[in-house]
Structures are given as C-alpha cells and as structure tokens.
CSV table of C-alpha atoms and ligand atoms in Angstrom, one decimal:
chain,number,residue,atom,x,y,z
A,1,MET,CA,-5.2,-22.0,25.9
A,2,SER,CA,-1.8,-21.1,27.3
A,3,SER,CA,0.7,-23.4,25.5
A,4,ALA,CA,1.2,-25.9,22.7
A,5,LYS,CA,3.5,-28.9,22.6
A,6,LEU,CA,5.9,-29.7,19.8
A,7,ASN,CA,7.4,-33.1,19.4
A,8,LEU,CA,10.7,-33.0,17.6
A,9,ASP,CA,12.9,-36.0,17.2
A,10,GLY,CA,11.7,-37.5,20.4
A,11,SER,CA,11.9,-34.4,22.5
A,12,GLU,CA,8.9,-32.4,23.6
A,13,TYR,CA,9.0,-28.5,23.6
A,14,GLU,CA,6.4,-26.3,25.1
A,15,LEU,CA,5.4,-23.3,23.0
A,16,PRO,CA,3.6,-20.4,24.7
A,17,VAL,CA,0.4,-19.3,23.0
A,18,THR,CA,-0.4,-15.7,22.4
A,19,VAL,CA,-4.0,-14.7,21.7
A,20,GLY,CA,-5.1,-11.4,20.1
A,21,SER,CA,-8.1,-9.3,21.0
A,22,GLU,CA,-10.1,-10.9,18.2
A,23,GLY,CA,-9.2,-14.4,19.3
A,24,GLU,CA,-6.4,-15.0,16.8
A,25,VAL,CA,-4.0,-17.6,18.1
A,26,GLY,CA,-0.2,-17.5,17.6
A,27,LEU,CA,2.4,-20.0,18.7
A,28,ASP,CA,5.3,-18.2,20.2
A,29,ILE,CA,8.4,-19.9,18.7
A,30,SER,CA,10.9,-17.1,19.7
A,31,ARG,CA,12.8,-19.5,22.1
A,32,LEU,CA,12.5,-22.6,20.0
A,33,ARG,CA,15.9,-22.3,18.3
A,34,LYS,CA,17.6,-21.9,21.6
A,35,GLN,CA,15.8,-24.8,23.1
A,36,SER,CA,15.9,-27.3,20.1
A,37,GLY,CA,18.2,-25.9,17.4
A,38,ALA,CA,15.3,-25.8,15.0
A,39,ILE,CA,13.8,-22.8,13.3
A,40,THR,CA,10.3,-22.5,11.7
A,41,PHE,CA,10.2,-22.4,7.9
A,42,ASP,CA,7.6,-20.3,6.2
A,43,PRO,CA,8.7,-18.9,2.8
A,44,GLY,CA,6.7,-15.7,1.9
A,45,TYR,CA,5.7,-15.4,5.6
A,46,GLY,CA,2.2,-16.7,4.8
A,47,ASN,CA,1.7,-18.1,8.3
A,48,THR,CA,4.1,-16.0,10.3
A,49,GLY,CA,3.1,-13.2,12.7
A,50,SER,CA,6.0,-10.7,12.6
A,51,CYS,CA,4.7,-8.5,15.4
A,52,SER,CA,1.6,-7.8,17.5
A,53,SER,CA,-0.2,-4.7,16.4
A,54,SER,CA,-3.2,-2.7,17.5
A,55,ILE,CA,-3.8,-0.7,14.3
A,56,THR,CA,-5.8,-2.8,11.8
A,57,PHE,CA,-7.8,-6.0,12.0
A,58,ILE,CA,-8.6,-8.2,9.0
A,59,ASP,CA,-10.6,-11.4,8.9
A,60,GLY,CA,-9.9,-12.7,5.4
A,61,GLU,CA,-12.6,-15.4,5.5
A,62,LYS,CA,-15.4,-13.0,6.5
A,63,GLY,CA,-14.2,-10.0,4.5
A,64,ILE,CA,-13.8,-7.8,7.5
A,65,LEU,CA,-11.4,-4.8,7.6
A,66,ARG,CA,-11.3,-2.4,10.6
A,67,TYR,CA,-9.0,0.5,11.3
A,68,ARG,CA,-8.6,0.8,15.1
A,69,GLY,CA,-11.8,-1.1,15.5
A,70,TYR,CA,-13.9,1.0,13.1
A,71,PRO,CA,-15.4,-1.0,10.1
A,72,ILE,CA,-14.1,0.1,6.8
A,73,GLU,CA,-17.7,0.5,5.4
A,74,GLN,CA,-18.5,3.1,8.1
A,75,LEU,CA,-15.3,5.0,7.6
A,76,ALA,CA,-15.8,4.9,3.8
A,77,GLU,CA,-19.3,6.2,4.2
A,78,SER,CA,-18.7,9.2,6.4
A,79,CYS,CA,-15.1,9.9,7.3
A,80,ARG,CA,-12.7,12.3,5.8
A,81,PHE,CA,-9.3,11.0,4.8
A,82,THR,CA,-7.6,13.4,7.2
A,83,GLU,CA,-9.7,12.1,10.1
A,84,VAL,CA,-8.5,8.6,9.1
A,85,ILE,CA,-4.9,9.7,9.1
A,86,TYR,CA,-5.4,11.1,12.6
A,87,LEU,CA,-7.1,7.9,13.7
A,88,LEU,CA,-4.4,5.6,12.4
A,89,VAL,CA,-1.5,7.7,13.6
A,90,ASN,CA,-2.9,8.7,17.0
A,91,GLY,CA,-5.1,5.7,17.8
A,92,GLU,CA,-8.4,7.7,18.2
A,93,LEU,CA,-10.7,9.8,16.0
A,94,PRO,CA,-10.0,13.5,16.6
A,95,THR,CA,-12.3,15.8,18.5
A,96,GLN,CA,-13.4,18.9,16.5
A,97,ALA,CA,-10.6,21.0,18.1
A,98,GLN,CA,-8.0,18.3,17.5
A,99,TYR,CA,-9.1,17.9,13.9
A,100,GLN,CA,-8.9,21.7,13.2
A,101,GLU,CA,-5.4,21.9,14.6
A,102,PHE,CA,-4.3,18.8,12.8
A,103,ARG,CA,-5.8,19.9,9.5
A,104,GLU,CA,-4.1,23.3,9.8
A,105,SER,CA,-0.7,21.8,10.4
A,106,LEU,CA,-1.1,19.4,7.5
A,107,THR,CA,-2.0,22.4,5.3
A,108,ARG,CA,0.8,24.7,6.6
A,109,HIS,CA,3.5,22.1,5.9
A,110,SER,CA,2.4,21.4,2.3
A,111,LEU,CA,5.1,23.5,0.6
A,112,ILE,CA,8.3,21.8,-0.3
A,113,HIS,CA,11.6,23.6,0.1
A,114,GLU,CA,12.3,25.6,-3.0
A,115,ASP,CA,15.7,23.9,-3.4
A,116,MET,CA,13.9,20.6,-3.8
A,117,LYS,CA,12.4,21.7,-7.0
A,118,LYS,CA,15.9,21.5,-8.6
A,119,PHE,CA,15.8,17.7,-8.1
A,120,PHE,CA,12.7,17.6,-10.4
A,121,GLU,CA,14.8,19.2,-13.2
A,122,GLY,CA,17.2,16.3,-13.1
A,123,TYR,CA,14.6,13.5,-13.6
A,124,ALA,CA,14.1,12.2,-17.1
A,125,ILE,CA,10.8,13.3,-18.6
A,126,THR,CA,9.9,9.6,-18.8
A,127,ALA,CA,10.7,8.9,-15.1
A,128,HIS,CA,8.0,6.8,-13.5
A,129,PRO,CA,6.2,8.9,-10.8
A,130,MET,CA,6.9,6.1,-8.3
A,131,ALA,CA,10.7,6.6,-8.8
A,132,ILE,CA,10.3,10.3,-8.2
A,133,LEU,CA,8.1,9.8,-5.2
A,134,SER,CA,10.3,7.3,-3.5
A,135,SER,CA,13.5,9.2,-4.1
A,136,MET,CA,12.0,12.6,-3.1
A,137,VAL,CA,10.7,11.2,0.1
A,138,SER,CA,14.2,9.9,0.8
A,139,VAL,CA,15.5,13.4,0.0
A,140,LEU,CA,13.3,14.9,2.6
A,141,SER,CA,15.7,13.4,5.2
A,142,SER,CA,18.4,15.7,4.0
A,143,TYR,CA,16.2,18.7,4.7
A,144,TYR,CA,14.7,17.5,7.9
A,145,PRO,CA,17.3,15.7,10.0
A,146,GLU,CA,16.7,12.7,12.2
A,147,ALA,CA,14.3,13.6,15.0
A,148,ARG,CA,15.7,12.9,18.4
A,149,ASP,CA,12.7,13.7,20.6
A,150,GLU,CA,8.9,13.1,20.4
A,151,GLU,CA,8.0,16.7,19.3
A,152,ALA,CA,10.6,16.7,16.5
A,153,ARG,CA,9.4,13.3,15.4
A,154,GLU,CA,5.8,14.4,15.3
A,155,LEU,CA,6.8,17.4,13.2
A,156,ASN,CA,8.6,15.2,10.7
A,157,ILE,CA,5.5,13.0,10.4
A,158,ILE,CA,3.3,16.0,9.7
A,159,ARG,CA,5.9,17.2,7.1
A,160,LEU,CA,5.9,13.9,5.4
A,161,LEU,CA,2.1,13.6,5.3
A,162,ALA,CA,1.7,17.2,4.0
A,163,LYS,CA,4.5,17.2,1.5
A,164,ALA,CA,4.0,13.8,-0.1
A,165,LYS,CA,0.9,15.0,-2.0
A,166,THR,CA,2.8,18.0,-3.2
A,167,ILE,CA,5.7,15.8,-4.4
A,168,ALA,CA,3.2,13.4,-6.1
A,169,ALA,CA,1.4,16.3,-7.9
A,170,PHE,CA,4.8,17.8,-8.9
A,171,SER,CA,5.9,14.5,-10.4
A,172,TYR,CA,2.8,14.5,-12.6
A,173,LYS,CA,3.4,18.1,-13.7
A,174,LYS,CA,7.0,17.3,-14.5
A,175,SER,CA,5.9,14.3,-16.7
A,176,ILE,CA,3.6,16.5,-18.8
A,177,GLY,CA,6.0,19.5,-18.9
A,178,GLN,CA,3.6,21.9,-17.1
A,179,PRO,CA,4.7,24.4,-14.4
A,180,PHE,CA,4.2,23.3,-10.8
A,181,ILE,CA,1.1,24.5,-9.0
A,182,TYR,CA,1.8,25.4,-5.4
A,183,PRO,CA,-0.4,24.2,-2.6
A,184,ASN,CA,-3.2,26.5,-1.6
A,185,ASN,CA,-3.9,26.8,2.1
A,186,SER,CA,-7.6,27.5,1.7
A,187,LEU,CA,-8.2,24.0,0.2
A,188,SER,CA,-8.7,20.7,2.0
A,189,TYR,CA,-6.2,17.9,1.7
A,190,CYS,CA,-8.0,16.2,-1.3
A,191,GLU,CA,-8.9,19.5,-3.0
A,192,ASN,CA,-5.3,20.7,-2.6
A,193,PHE,CA,-3.9,17.6,-4.3
A,194,LEU,CA,-6.4,17.7,-7.2
A,195,ASN,CA,-5.8,21.4,-7.7
A,196,MET,CA,-2.0,20.9,-7.8
A,197,MET,CA,-2.6,18.1,-10.4
A,198,PHE,CA,-5.1,19.8,-12.7
A,199,ALA,CA,-4.9,23.5,-12.3
A,200,VAL,CA,-2.8,25.6,-14.7
A,201,PRO,CA,-1.5,29.1,-14.0
A,202,ALA,CA,-3.5,30.6,-16.8
A,203,GLU,CA,-6.8,29.4,-15.6
A,204,PRO,CA,-8.6,29.1,-12.3
A,205,PHE,CA,-9.7,25.6,-11.5
A,206,ASP,CA,-12.6,24.8,-9.2
A,207,VAL,CA,-12.1,21.3,-7.9
A,208,PRO,CA,-15.4,19.5,-8.6
A,209,GLN,CA,-17.0,18.0,-5.5
A,210,VAL,CA,-17.4,14.6,-7.2
A,211,LEU,CA,-13.6,14.4,-7.7
A,212,THR,CA,-12.9,15.3,-4.1
A,213,ASP,CA,-15.4,12.7,-2.8
A,214,ALA,CA,-14.0,10.0,-5.1
A,215,LEU,CA,-10.4,10.7,-4.0
A,216,ASN,CA,-11.4,10.8,-0.4
A,217,LEU,CA,-13.0,7.4,-0.7
A,218,LEU,CA,-10.1,5.9,-2.5
A,219,LEU,CA,-7.6,7.2,0.0
A,220,VAL,CA,-9.7,6.0,3.0
A,221,LEU,CA,-9.9,2.5,1.5
A,222,HIS,CA,-6.1,2.3,1.0
A,223,ALA,CA,-5.1,3.8,4.3
A,224,ASP,CA,-3.9,0.6,6.0
A,225,HIS,CA,-3.9,-3.1,5.6
A,226,GLU,CA,-1.8,-4.5,8.4
A,227,GLN,CA,1.4,-6.5,7.6
A,228,ASN,CA,1.3,-6.4,3.8
A,229,CYS,CA,4.6,-6.3,1.8
A,230,SER,CA,5.2,-2.5,1.9
A,231,THR,CA,4.2,-2.1,5.5
A,232,SER,CA,6.4,-5.0,6.5
A,233,THR,CA,9.2,-3.3,4.6
A,234,VAL,CA,8.6,-0.1,6.4
A,235,ARG,CA,8.8,-2.0,9.7
A,236,MET,CA,11.8,-4.0,8.6
A,237,VAL,CA,13.8,-0.9,7.5
A,238,GLY,CA,12.6,1.1,10.5
A,239,SER,CA,13.7,-1.7,12.9
A,240,SER,CA,17.3,-0.8,12.1
A,241,GLN,CA,16.4,2.6,13.5
A,242,ALA,CA,16.6,4.2,10.0
A,243,ASN,CA,14.8,7.5,9.9
A,244,ILE,CA,11.1,7.8,8.9
A,245,PHE,CA,11.8,9.2,5.5
A,246,ALA,CA,14.2,6.4,4.6
A,247,SER,CA,11.8,3.8,6.0
A,248,ILE,CA,8.8,5.1,4.1
A,249,SER,CA,10.8,5.5,0.9
A,250,ALA,CA,11.6,1.8,1.1
A,251,GLY,CA,7.9,1.1,1.6
A,252,ILE,CA,7.0,3.1,-1.5
A,253,ASN,CA,9.5,1.0,-3.5
A,254,ALA,CA,8.0,-2.3,-2.1
A,255,LEU,CA,4.5,-1.0,-3.1
A,256,TRP,CA,5.6,-0.4,-6.7
A,257,GLY,CA,5.7,-4.1,-7.7
A,258,PRO,CA,2.9,-5.5,-9.8
A,259,LEU,CA,2.0,-8.1,-7.3
A,260,HIS,CA,1.3,-5.3,-4.7
A,261,GLY,CA,0.3,-1.7,-5.4
A,262,GLY,CA,1.6,-1.8,-9.0
A,263,ALA,CA,-1.3,-4.0,-9.8
A,264,ASN,CA,-3.7,-1.1,-10.3
A,265,GLN,CA,-1.7,0.1,-13.3
A,266,LYS,CA,-1.4,-3.4,-14.6
A,267,VAL,CA,-5.2,-4.0,-14.4
A,268,ILE,CA,-5.9,-1.1,-16.7
A,269,GLU,CA,-3.2,-2.3,-19.1
A,270,MET,CA,-4.7,-5.8,-19.0
A,271,LEU,CA,-8.2,-4.5,-19.7
A,272,GLN,CA,-7.0,-2.4,-22.6
A,273,ARG,CA,-5.2,-5.4,-24.0
A,274,ILE,CA,-8.4,-7.6,-23.7
A,275,ARG,CA,-10.4,-4.8,-25.4
A,276,SER,CA,-8.1,-4.4,-28.3
A,277,ASP,CA,-8.0,-8.2,-28.7
A,278,GLY,CA,-11.7,-8.5,-29.2
A,279,SER,CA,-12.9,-8.9,-25.6
A,280,ASN,CA,-12.3,-12.6,-25.6
A,281,TYR,CA,-12.6,-13.1,-21.8
A,282,LYS,CA,-12.3,-16.8,-21.9
A,283,LYS,CA,-9.0,-16.6,-23.7
A,284,TYR,CA,-7.5,-14.5,-20.9
A,285,VAL,CA,-9.0,-16.5,-18.1
A,286,ASP,CA,-7.5,-19.6,-19.8
A,287,MET,CA,-4.1,-17.9,-20.1
A,288,ALA,CA,-4.3,-17.0,-16.4
A,289,LYS,CA,-4.9,-20.6,-15.5
A,290,ASP,CA,-2.1,-21.9,-17.7
A,291,LYS,CA,0.9,-22.6,-15.5
A,292,ASP,CA,3.3,-22.3,-18.5
A,293,ASP,CA,2.0,-18.8,-19.2
A,294,GLU,CA,3.3,-15.9,-17.0
A,295,PHE,CA,-0.1,-14.1,-17.4
A,296,ARG,CA,-2.2,-13.6,-14.3
A,297,LEU,CA,-5.5,-11.9,-13.9
A,298,MET,CA,-4.2,-8.6,-12.4
A,299,GLY,CA,-6.5,-7.3,-9.6
A,300,PHE,CA,-7.5,-10.9,-8.7
A,301,GLY,CA,-6.5,-12.9,-5.7
A,302,HIS,CA,-5.3,-11.9,-2.3
A,303,ARG,CA,-3.0,-13.5,0.4
A,304,VAL,CA,-5.6,-12.8,3.1
A,305,TYR,CA,-9.0,-12.3,1.6
A,306,LYS,CA,-10.6,-15.6,0.7
A,307,ASN,CA,-14.2,-14.7,0.0
A,308,PHE,CA,-14.3,-11.1,-1.0
A,309,ASP,CA,-12.2,-8.0,-0.5
A,310,PRO,CA,-14.5,-5.4,1.2
A,311,ARG,CA,-12.6,-2.6,-0.5
A,312,ALA,CA,-13.2,-4.0,-3.9
A,313,ARG,CA,-17.0,-4.2,-3.2
A,314,LEU,CA,-17.1,-0.6,-2.2
A,315,LEU,CA,-15.1,0.5,-5.2
A,316,LYS,CA,-17.2,-1.5,-7.7
A,317,LYS,CA,-20.2,0.4,-6.5
A,318,SER,CA,-18.4,3.7,-6.5
A,319,ALA,CA,-17.1,3.1,-10.0
A,320,ASP,CA,-20.7,3.1,-11.3
A,321,GLU,CA,-21.6,6.2,-9.3
A,322,VAL,CA,-18.5,8.3,-10.1
A,323,LEU,CA,-18.6,7.5,-13.8
A,324,GLU,CA,-22.3,8.4,-14.0
A,325,LYS,CA,-21.8,11.7,-12.1
A,326,LEU,CA,-18.8,12.6,-14.3
A,327,GLY,CA,-20.7,11.6,-17.4
A,328,VAL,CA,-17.9,9.3,-18.4
A,329,ASP,CA,-18.7,6.2,-20.4
A,330,ASP,CA,-15.6,4.0,-20.1
A,331,PRO,CA,-15.8,0.7,-22.0
A,332,LEU,CA,-13.2,-0.7,-19.6
A,333,LEU,CA,-15.7,-0.8,-16.8
A,334,GLU,CA,-17.9,-3.1,-18.8
A,335,ILE,CA,-14.9,-5.2,-19.7
A,336,ALA,CA,-13.9,-5.4,-16.0
A,337,LYS,CA,-17.4,-6.5,-15.0
A,338,ASN,CA,-17.6,-9.1,-17.7
A,339,LEU,CA,-14.1,-10.5,-16.9
A,340,GLU,CA,-15.1,-10.7,-13.3
A,341,GLU,CA,-18.2,-12.6,-14.1
A,342,VAL,CA,-16.4,-15.1,-16.4
A,343,ALA,CA,-13.6,-15.7,-13.9
A,344,LEU,CA,-15.9,-16.1,-10.9
A,345,GLU,CA,-17.8,-18.9,-12.8
A,346,ASP,CA,-14.6,-20.7,-13.5
A,347,GLY,CA,-13.7,-23.7,-11.3
A,348,TYR,CA,-10.0,-22.6,-11.1
A,349,PHE,CA,-10.9,-19.3,-9.5
A,350,VAL,CA,-13.6,-20.8,-7.4
A,351,GLU,CA,-11.4,-23.5,-6.0
A,352,ARG,CA,-8.5,-21.1,-5.2
A,353,LYS,CA,-10.9,-18.5,-3.8
A,354,LEU,CA,-9.6,-15.8,-6.2
A,355,TYR,CA,-11.8,-12.7,-6.2
A,356,PRO,CA,-11.3,-9.1,-7.4
A,357,ASN,CA,-9.1,-7.2,-5.0
A,358,VAL,CA,-8.8,-3.4,-4.2
A,359,ASP,CA,-6.8,-2.8,-7.4
A,360,PHE,CA,-9.4,-4.2,-9.8
A,361,TYR,CA,-11.9,-1.3,-9.9
A,362,SER,CA,-9.7,1.5,-8.4
A,363,GLY,CA,-8.0,2.3,-11.8
A,364,ILE,CA,-11.3,2.7,-13.6
A,365,ILE,CA,-12.2,5.5,-11.1
A,366,TYR,CA,-8.8,7.1,-11.3
A,367,ARG,CA,-9.1,7.1,-15.1
A,368,ALA,CA,-12.5,8.7,-15.0
A,369,MET,CA,-11.0,11.4,-12.7
A,370,GLY,CA,-8.4,12.2,-15.3
A,371,ILE,CA,-5.5,10.7,-13.4
A,372,PRO,CA,-3.0,9.0,-15.8
A,373,THR,CA,-2.3,5.3,-15.5
A,374,ASN,CA,1.3,5.7,-14.4
A,375,MET,CA,0.1,7.7,-11.4
A,376,PHE,CA,-2.2,5.0,-10.0
A,377,THR,CA,0.4,3.4,-7.7
A,378,VAL,CA,1.4,6.9,-6.5
A,379,MET,CA,-2.3,7.3,-5.5
A,380,PHE,CA,-2.1,4.1,-3.6
A,381,ALA,CA,1.0,5.3,-1.9
A,382,LEU,CA,-0.6,8.6,-0.8
A,383,GLY,CA,-3.5,6.5,0.7
A,384,ARG,CA,-1.2,4.0,2.4
A,385,LEU,CA,1.1,6.7,3.9
A,386,PRO,CA,-0.7,7.1,7.2
A,387,GLY,CA,-0.8,3.3,7.7
A,388,TRP,CA,3.0,3.1,7.1
A,389,ILE,CA,3.6,5.9,9.5
A,390,ALA,CA,1.3,4.3,12.2
A,391,HIS,CA,3.2,1.0,11.9
A,392,TRP,CA,6.6,2.7,11.9
A,393,MET,CA,5.6,4.5,15.1
A,394,GLU,CA,4.2,1.4,16.7
A,395,MET,CA,7.4,-0.5,16.0
A,396,ARG,CA,9.7,2.3,17.2
A,397,ASN,CA,7.6,2.8,20.4
A,398,ASP,CA,7.7,-0.9,21.3
A,399,PRO,CA,10.0,-1.3,24.3
A,400,HIS,CA,10.7,-4.9,23.3
A,401,GLY,CA,11.3,-4.0,19.7
A,402,ARG,CA,14.4,-5.7,18.1
A,403,ILE,CA,16.0,-5.4,14.7
A,404,HIS,CA,14.1,-7.6,12.2
A,405,ARG,CA,16.4,-10.4,11.2
A,406,PRO,CA,14.8,-13.6,9.9
A,407,ARG,CA,16.7,-16.9,9.7
A,408,GLN,CA,17.1,-19.2,6.7
A,409,ILE,CA,17.5,-22.8,5.8
A,410,TYR,CA,20.9,-22.9,4.0
A,411,THR,CA,20.9,-25.1,0.9
A,412,GLY,CA,24.2,-24.1,-0.7
A,413,GLN,CA,27.6,-25.9,-0.8
A,414,THR,CA,29.0,-27.4,2.4
A,415,GLU,CA,32.5,-26.4,3.3
A,416,ARG,CA,35.1,-26.8,0.5
A,417,LYS,CA,38.7,-25.8,0.0
A,418,PHE,CA,39.7,-22.6,-1.9
A,419,VAL,CA,41.5,-23.3,-5.2
A,420,PRO,CA,43.9,-20.6,-6.5
A,421,ILE,CA,42.9,-19.3,-10.0
A,422,GLU,CA,45.9,-20.8,-11.8
A,423,ASP,CA,44.9,-24.2,-10.5
A,424,ARG,CA,41.3,-24.1,-11.7
A,425,ASP,CA,40.3,-26.0,-14.8
B,1,CMC,N1,-4.4,-15.1,-11.7
B,1,CMC,C1,-4.3,-16.5,-11.8
B,1,CMC,N2,-3.9,-17.3,-10.9
B,1,CMC,C2,-3.8,-16.8,-9.6
B,1,CMC,C3,-3.9,-15.4,-9.4
B,1,CMC,C4,-4.2,-14.6,-10.4
B,1,CMC,N3,-4.4,-13.3,-10.2
B,1,CMC,N4,-3.7,-15.2,-8.1
B,1,CMC,C5,-3.4,-16.4,-7.5
B,1,CMC,N5,-3.4,-17.4,-8.5
B,1,CMC,C6,-3.3,-18.8,-8.3
B,1,CMC,C7,-1.8,-19.1,-8.1
B,1,CMC,O1,-1.2,-19.5,-9.3
B,1,CMC,C8,-1.9,-20.3,-7.2
B,1,CMC,O2,-2.3,-21.5,-7.9
B,1,CMC,P1,-1.7,-22.9,-7.5
B,1,CMC,O3,-2.4,-23.2,-6.2
B,1,CMC,O4,-2.3,-23.8,-8.6
B,1,CMC,O5,-0.3,-22.9,-7.5
B,1,CMC,C9,-3.0,-20.0,-6.2
B,1,CMC,O6,-3.9,-19.1,-7.0
B,1,CMC,C10,-2.6,-19.3,-5.0
B,1,CMC,O7,-1.9,-18.1,-5.3
B,1,CMC,P2,-0.6,-17.6,-4.7
B,1,CMC,O8,0.2,-16.9,-5.7
B,1,CMC,O9,0.1,-18.7,-3.9
B,1,CMC,O10,-1.1,-16.6,-3.6
B,1,CMC,P3,-0.3,-15.5,-2.9
B,1,CMC,O11,-1.1,-15.3,-1.6
B,1,CMC,O12,1.1,-15.9,-2.8
B,1,CMC,O13,-0.4,-14.2,-3.8
B,1,CMC,C11,-1.3,-12.3,-4.9
B,1,CMC,C12,-1.4,-13.2,-3.7
B,1,CMC,C13,-2.2,-11.1,-4.7
B,1,CMC,C14,0.2,-11.8,-5.1
B,1,CMC,C15,-1.8,-13.1,-6.2
B,1,CMC,O14,-3.1,-13.5,-6.0
B,1,CMC,C16,-1.6,-12.3,-7.5
B,1,CMC,O15,-0.5,-12.4,-8.1
B,1,CMC,N6,-2.6,-11.5,-7.9
B,1,CMC,C17,-2.4,-10.6,-9.1
B,1,CMC,C18,-1.7,-9.4,-8.6
B,1,CMC,C19,-2.6,-8.5,-7.8
B,1,CMC,O16,-3.8,-8.2,-8.1
B,1,CMC,N7,-2.0,-7.9,-6.7
B,1,CMC,C20,-2.7,-6.9,-5.8
B,1,CMC,C21,-3.0,-7.5,-4.5
B,1,CMC,S1,-4.2,-6.6,-3.5
B,1,CMC,C22,-3.6,-5.1,-3.2
B,1,CMC,C23,-2.2,-5.1,-2.6
B,1,CMC,O17,-1.9,-5.8,-1.7
B,1,CMC,O18,-1.4,-4.3,-3.1
C-alpha cells in the first residue's frame, strides 16, 4: 500500500500512505491544500495523526499499551518508576551502571533553590496544588535558563524530573500549613516524595513499603499515553521552541481539566455524592445518559480504548490489595465496583463502549495512601512527566519538525464595511 486516491470535485489527487511499525495506516494529506485548496476537517483531532512517534503504542480495540515496545503489564509487575523514566526519555532500559548514575543525579537535583520557597509564601492557602505545580514549573525557567546545547538540555531535564516531586510535596505542605520537609538523598524517588509529604520535623517517618510499591505502580501506569491532550499540548507549545519548563507547565494545565487528568479528583467527588445520596446507582447512570443533564460518569469512557483500559484493570486489582495491606476499609471502593457493574450492564454504555478508565480506581488507592483528593491530579502529573519530556525531546530532535499550526474552516461573517460608532444604531 503506497498511496490512496481522493476524488474531489471531479479531480483526482494521490495521497501518499505512511505505515507505522504496528501496521497503522495514515494518509499523508500534508500537500493536499497546495494541490487542491482543500484541508481536512477533524474537530477534536479524533482521526488525525499529528506526528510519528516511537515512544508509546496503544491498540484501543485490544487494550494494548506498550512503552518503547514493553507491555504495560510487565513494566507494572517488575519495573521501578525511575527505570521507566529512563526508558521513556532515553529509548532503552538502563543497564545497572546507567541506572545507578541516573538515580543518583535524580536524587542530587531534588532540592529547589531556597529563593523559590518565597513563591510558596505568596500562594493563597486555598490554592489548588495544580496551580502551584504548573506555575512553579514555569518559574524553574527563571532559575535555569534555556539550554543551548545537548548537555545543558539534559541537565535541565534531570532538574525538572527531580524537582517536580519536591514542588508537589511542598504544595501539599503549604496547603496544610506544615513546614516543608527537604528531600533526603538516602531515599528512592518514591520514598523521597512520600517522606516529603508525610514526615513532620518532630517525628521520624519510616515510609511503609506498601505505600512505596503502590506509588511506584501508579506512576508507572501514568508515565505515557501517546498523543493525549496534555502531551499534544506539550508538543504544540514546544514546537514554537518554547523552553522545556514552559512547555511542561502548559501540559500540566492541560492535564488539570476534568475530562483529562482532573477526572481522578472528580471520580472521588462523584462516588462521595452517590454515597451520601443513598447509593442509588441507577439514578446516576440515568443522569449520565440524559443528554439534557451535564452529569457524566467520571472515570468512564476513553477516546482510544474501546474494550478496556489495561491500566484500569491493573488498578482495580491493586486497589483491593493495597486497601487490604493498609487495613483500610473504604466504602467508596464498594460503591465504585457496584457503579461499574450497573453501568456495564446498561445498553447505553455497552453500545458506546464506555468502560472504566485509569482515573476510576486510582483515586481510591491515593485516598487509602493518605493523599488528599486535591492532590490526585498532581500525582497524575508526576507520573506523566517523563512521557511529556520524551515527547518534547522527540519533537525537538525531529529534523523535519515544524511549528504546530492547524488550519480551520472559517464560519464567521464574510467581508463587510466598517461603520463609525456615531453612525451605528
Ligand atoms: N458518561 C456518560 N456518557 C459518556 C461518557 C461518560 N463518562 N463518556 C462518553 N459518553 C458518551 C458521549 O456523551 C457520547 O454519546 P453520544 O454518542 O450519544 O453523543 C459518546 O459516549 C462518545 O463520547 P465522546 O464524548 O464523543 O468521546 P470522546 O472521545 O470525545 O471523550 C472522554 C472521551 C474521556 C473525554 C469522555 O469519555 C468523558 O468525558 N469521560 C469522563 C471523563 C473522564 O473520565 N476522563 C478521563 C479520561 S482517561 C485519562 C486521561 O486521559 O486523562
């Protein structure tokens, strides 16, 4: 298959075909406008390939997700998040020596500049941690100027990966009025974050293994998801050659929305609402089906997955295990399972292939770990950070890369004559 033919208004145009390594077929329309004057129209980009990428493969029909060729189930089972970071950013899993060096540099760069702490003083106590995270990541660019060569760029990437968890934990401490806990170089990435979240100066805190393992799994499962809204935003902003901190900050803001990463917070709020309203599942399923009602089942549905989300499967299983190990009995887990059962028996959800997505069970695990609801999307951002960085690098290293600039079909007024204000009725 090397080309396709398009018949438009009696003229025939040949469109080159591009085929990916998993056999995905794309029609290359990049010259179509020059040849015919027509553009393609695809609101929401549901059927548009914005780039070619060698980072993550998803088959939404079969529920397949692979980072750099490795199935998510295998990585979830036995890989540390820091290895996954290395894999996504560098393309290969690290050797032991590479891993030690990488881990060490991630640890060494965890501190944030002391002056940056002053910014935290300025945020309102009610500030959403996503607002703090996105603005503080942007602020990093004022401390670490634009990298001009490969080495400086790599250093900025390490800084970003290392400091994001510190900023995230500080944003939580700020919200509860506790002193910041500095990173501890003897701890792993996950332990360090949990220690900065939960330790207090007056008391030593031994990070429980069950928390470290649960966090590791959550971060691995969120690490990349090809051209989703936030990653496409990072690529879009980065395509103007904006620096990495500015580009990632934009991605964090894109993630915040309830249809994307903000859904994990909304799921818990929805489950709480259902519980306090007498656990009437059918009522909420009916509301979600009602087109005159804005309510949707949060944590349900996906643009790409049409049979199951492999991450949701792993998290459902993990929710049972983590809650049991922690001795937590959360009624919301039962409510989530019942809601899933009722929805999956309903014709509306079956016909539209709407299944629980990654956000449906993740919040229940975060809750059991003691992470407050308004931090859930920050947790998603920490997980997605390596994916965003890998895409930013891939885009910047593409010798054929161009600024992202879609077209539109204009539907406004055609030309009309300006009327001075005194002559307008
Ligand atoms: N509850 C009720 N109806 C739904 C839902 C839902 N959660 N999701 C989709 N639908 C319906 C939608 O109304 C539409 O119906 P119809 O064909 O009658 O117009 C049909 O299903 C197709 O949905 P869509 O909105 O066209 O699908 P999309 O690909 O544009 O949106 C989605 C995908 C994830 C934004 C959407 O399913 C949704 O809003 N889900 C709830 C929010 C959520 O859980 N987001 C997290 C996504 S996964 C993690 C991430 O990417 O961050």
